[in-house]
Coordinates of C-alpha atoms in Angstrom, one line a residue:
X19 CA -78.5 -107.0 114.7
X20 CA -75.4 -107.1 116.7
X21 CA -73.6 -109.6 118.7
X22 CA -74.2 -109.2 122.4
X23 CA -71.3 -111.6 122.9
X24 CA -68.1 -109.9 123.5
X25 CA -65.4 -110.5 121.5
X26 CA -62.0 -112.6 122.5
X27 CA -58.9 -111.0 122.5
X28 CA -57.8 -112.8 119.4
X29 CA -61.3 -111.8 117.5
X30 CA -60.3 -108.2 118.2
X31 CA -56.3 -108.5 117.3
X32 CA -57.6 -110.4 113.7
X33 CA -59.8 -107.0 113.1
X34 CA -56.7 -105.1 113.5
X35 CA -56.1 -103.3 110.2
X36 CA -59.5 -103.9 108.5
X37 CA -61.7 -101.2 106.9
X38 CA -65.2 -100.4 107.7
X39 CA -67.3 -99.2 104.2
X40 CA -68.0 -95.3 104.0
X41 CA -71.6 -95.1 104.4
X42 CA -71.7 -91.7 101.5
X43 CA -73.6 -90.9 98.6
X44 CA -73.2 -87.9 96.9
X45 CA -74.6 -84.2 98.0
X46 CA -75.1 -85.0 101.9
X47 CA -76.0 -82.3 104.0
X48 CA -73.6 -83.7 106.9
X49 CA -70.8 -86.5 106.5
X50 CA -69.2 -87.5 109.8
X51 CA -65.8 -88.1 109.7
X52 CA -64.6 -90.5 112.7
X53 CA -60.7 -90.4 113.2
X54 CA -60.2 -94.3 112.6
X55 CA -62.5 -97.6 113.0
X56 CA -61.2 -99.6 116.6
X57 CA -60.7 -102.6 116.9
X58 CA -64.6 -103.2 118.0
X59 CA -65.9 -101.3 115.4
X60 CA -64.0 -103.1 112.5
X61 CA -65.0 -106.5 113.9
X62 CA -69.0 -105.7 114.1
X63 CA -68.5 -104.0 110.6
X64 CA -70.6 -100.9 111.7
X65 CA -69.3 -97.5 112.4
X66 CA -68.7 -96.5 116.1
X67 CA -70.2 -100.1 117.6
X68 CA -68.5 -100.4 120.5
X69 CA -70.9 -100.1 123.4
X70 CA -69.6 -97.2 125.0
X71 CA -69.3 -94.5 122.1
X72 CA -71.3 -92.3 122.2
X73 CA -71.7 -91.2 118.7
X74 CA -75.0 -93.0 118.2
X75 CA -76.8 -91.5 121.7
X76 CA -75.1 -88.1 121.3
X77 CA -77.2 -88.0 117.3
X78 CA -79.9 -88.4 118.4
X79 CA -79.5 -86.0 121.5
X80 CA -78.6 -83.2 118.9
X81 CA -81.4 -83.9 117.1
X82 CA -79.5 -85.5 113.9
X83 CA -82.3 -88.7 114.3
X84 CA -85.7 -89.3 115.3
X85 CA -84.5 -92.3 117.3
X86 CA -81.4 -93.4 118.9
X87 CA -80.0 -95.5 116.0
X88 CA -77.7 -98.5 116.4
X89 CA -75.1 -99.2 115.0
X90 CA -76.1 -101.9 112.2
X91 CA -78.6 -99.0 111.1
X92 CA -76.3 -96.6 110.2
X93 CA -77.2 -96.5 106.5
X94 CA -80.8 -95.2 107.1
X95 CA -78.7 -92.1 107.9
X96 CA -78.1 -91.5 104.2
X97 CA -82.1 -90.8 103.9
X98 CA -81.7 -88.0 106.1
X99 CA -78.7 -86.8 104.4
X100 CA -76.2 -87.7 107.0
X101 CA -73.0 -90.4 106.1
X102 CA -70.2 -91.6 108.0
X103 CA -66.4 -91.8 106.6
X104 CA -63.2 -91.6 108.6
X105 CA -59.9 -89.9 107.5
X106 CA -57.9 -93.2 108.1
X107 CA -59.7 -96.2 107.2
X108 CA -57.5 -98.9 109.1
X109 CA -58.4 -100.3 112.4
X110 CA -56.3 -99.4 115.8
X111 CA -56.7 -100.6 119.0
X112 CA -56.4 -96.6 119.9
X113 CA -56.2 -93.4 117.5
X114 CA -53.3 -93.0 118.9
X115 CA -51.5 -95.9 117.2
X116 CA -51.7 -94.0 113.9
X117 CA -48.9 -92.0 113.0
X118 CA -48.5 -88.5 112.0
X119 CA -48.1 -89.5 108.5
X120 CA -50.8 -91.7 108.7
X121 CA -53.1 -89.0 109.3
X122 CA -51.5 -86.6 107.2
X123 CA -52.0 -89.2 104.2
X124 CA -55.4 -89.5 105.4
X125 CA -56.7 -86.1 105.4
X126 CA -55.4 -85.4 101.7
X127 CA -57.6 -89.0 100.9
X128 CA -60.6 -87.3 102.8
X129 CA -60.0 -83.9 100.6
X130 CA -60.5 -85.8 97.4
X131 CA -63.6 -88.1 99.0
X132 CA -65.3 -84.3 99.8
X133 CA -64.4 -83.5 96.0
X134 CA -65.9 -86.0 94.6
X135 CA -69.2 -86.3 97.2
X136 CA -69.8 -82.7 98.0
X137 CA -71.4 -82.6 101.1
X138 CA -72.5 -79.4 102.8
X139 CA -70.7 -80.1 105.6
X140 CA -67.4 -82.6 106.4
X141 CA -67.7 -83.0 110.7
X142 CA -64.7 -84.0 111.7
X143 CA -65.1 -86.2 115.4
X144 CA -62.0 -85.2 116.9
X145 CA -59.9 -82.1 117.3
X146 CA -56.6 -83.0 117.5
X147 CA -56.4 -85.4 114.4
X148 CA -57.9 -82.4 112.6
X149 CA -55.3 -80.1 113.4
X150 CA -52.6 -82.9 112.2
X151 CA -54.1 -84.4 109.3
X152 CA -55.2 -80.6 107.9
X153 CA -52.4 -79.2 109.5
X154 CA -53.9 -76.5 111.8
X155 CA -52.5 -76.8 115.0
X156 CA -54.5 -73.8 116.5
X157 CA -57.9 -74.7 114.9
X158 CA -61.1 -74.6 117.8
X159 CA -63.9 -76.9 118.2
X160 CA -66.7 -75.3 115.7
X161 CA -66.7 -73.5 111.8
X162 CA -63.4 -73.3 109.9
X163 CA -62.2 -70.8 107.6
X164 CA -60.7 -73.7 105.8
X165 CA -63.4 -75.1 103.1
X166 CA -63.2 -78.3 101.0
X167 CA -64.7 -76.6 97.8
X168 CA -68.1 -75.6 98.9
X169 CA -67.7 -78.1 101.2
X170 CA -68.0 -76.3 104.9
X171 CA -65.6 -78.0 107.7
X172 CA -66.5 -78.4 111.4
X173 CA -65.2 -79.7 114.0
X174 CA -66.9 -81.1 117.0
X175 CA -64.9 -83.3 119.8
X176 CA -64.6 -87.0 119.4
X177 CA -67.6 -88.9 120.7
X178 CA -65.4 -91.7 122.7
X179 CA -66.5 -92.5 126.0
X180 CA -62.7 -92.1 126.3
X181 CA -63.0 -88.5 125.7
X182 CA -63.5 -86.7 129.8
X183 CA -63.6 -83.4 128.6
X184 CA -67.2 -83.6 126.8
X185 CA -69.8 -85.8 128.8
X186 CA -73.1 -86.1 127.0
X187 CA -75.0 -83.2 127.6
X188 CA -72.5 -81.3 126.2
X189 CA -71.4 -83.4 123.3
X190 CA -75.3 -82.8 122.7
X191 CA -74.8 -79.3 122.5
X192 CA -71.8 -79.1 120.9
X193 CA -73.3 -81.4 117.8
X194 CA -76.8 -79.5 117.9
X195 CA -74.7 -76.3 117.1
X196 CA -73.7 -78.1 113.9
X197 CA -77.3 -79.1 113.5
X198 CA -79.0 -76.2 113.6
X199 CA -75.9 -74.3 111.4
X200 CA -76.7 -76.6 108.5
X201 CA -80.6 -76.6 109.1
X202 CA -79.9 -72.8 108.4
X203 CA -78.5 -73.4 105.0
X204 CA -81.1 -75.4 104.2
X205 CA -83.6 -72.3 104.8

């Protein structure tokens, strides 16, 4: 269970740089692909912990989960063949203390990852660090043409409570489209 303690300002500098472990197996339907753990998330040790992401409430919205899961239970989404990577694995304060090389590094990492797990789909959480790190500066929210193998890519906006331009009901909506694509190649 998580800490309802806050963290100190010095906790959360000593997380900075850490990794947080891929939860992936091979053949997933869906692996999510976060932009980079923060600081919060690195110190917990769980993928998108801090309080006010909405990753977790925005699943189960879009019907990804039967429940809205927590953070420490993110690996009981490999039994419904969902996983959770990002494209650069060191923890930032903010995304936007990577660097264009950073992500650019990180992407071609996250191509080989897909080649060797084989999802259905990659979701990447974020538009603009898709565009850099697969260098597609006009790509939409939604499908690519771009696969990874037969690995599909979509991209669907980054669930931050930072992120204004997608409150909840429409990040639900947004990540139900994906839902609904992949329970469509499933049939």
């Amino acid at each position: 269970m998580l800490s309802t303690k806050s963290p100190t300002k010095e906790e959360l500098a000593a997380a900075s740089g850490k990794n947080v472990p891929d939860i992936i197996v091979p053949g997933l339907k869906v692996i999510f692909c976060g932009i980079n753990p923060g600081l919060y998330t690195a110190l917990k040790g769980h993928h998108f912990a801090r309080p006010g992401n909405r990753f977790w409430p925005t699943l189960y919205a879009a019907g990804f989960t039967p429940e809205k899961y927590q953070p420490h239970q993110e690996e009981d989404l490999l039994q419904l063949g969902y996983g959770i990577t990002n494209i650069v694995g060191r923890a930032t304060a903010n995304a936007a203390d990577l660097s264009k090389t950073e992500l650019i590094e990180g992407g071609i990492e996250l191509v080989e990852k897909m080649i060797l797990y084989q999802p259905q789909v990659l979701a990447l959480l974020g538009l603009s660090a898709y565009r850099v790190a697969f260098g597609k500066p006009t790509a939409e929210i939604g499908l690519q043409e771009q696969t990874i193998g037969q690995t599909k890519l979509w991209v669907l906006p980054n669930p931050s409570g930072l992120n204004a331009h997608f409150p909840p009901k429409k990040l639900a909506l947004v990540y139900g489209e994906l839902r609904r694509y992949v329970e469509q190649l499933e049939s």
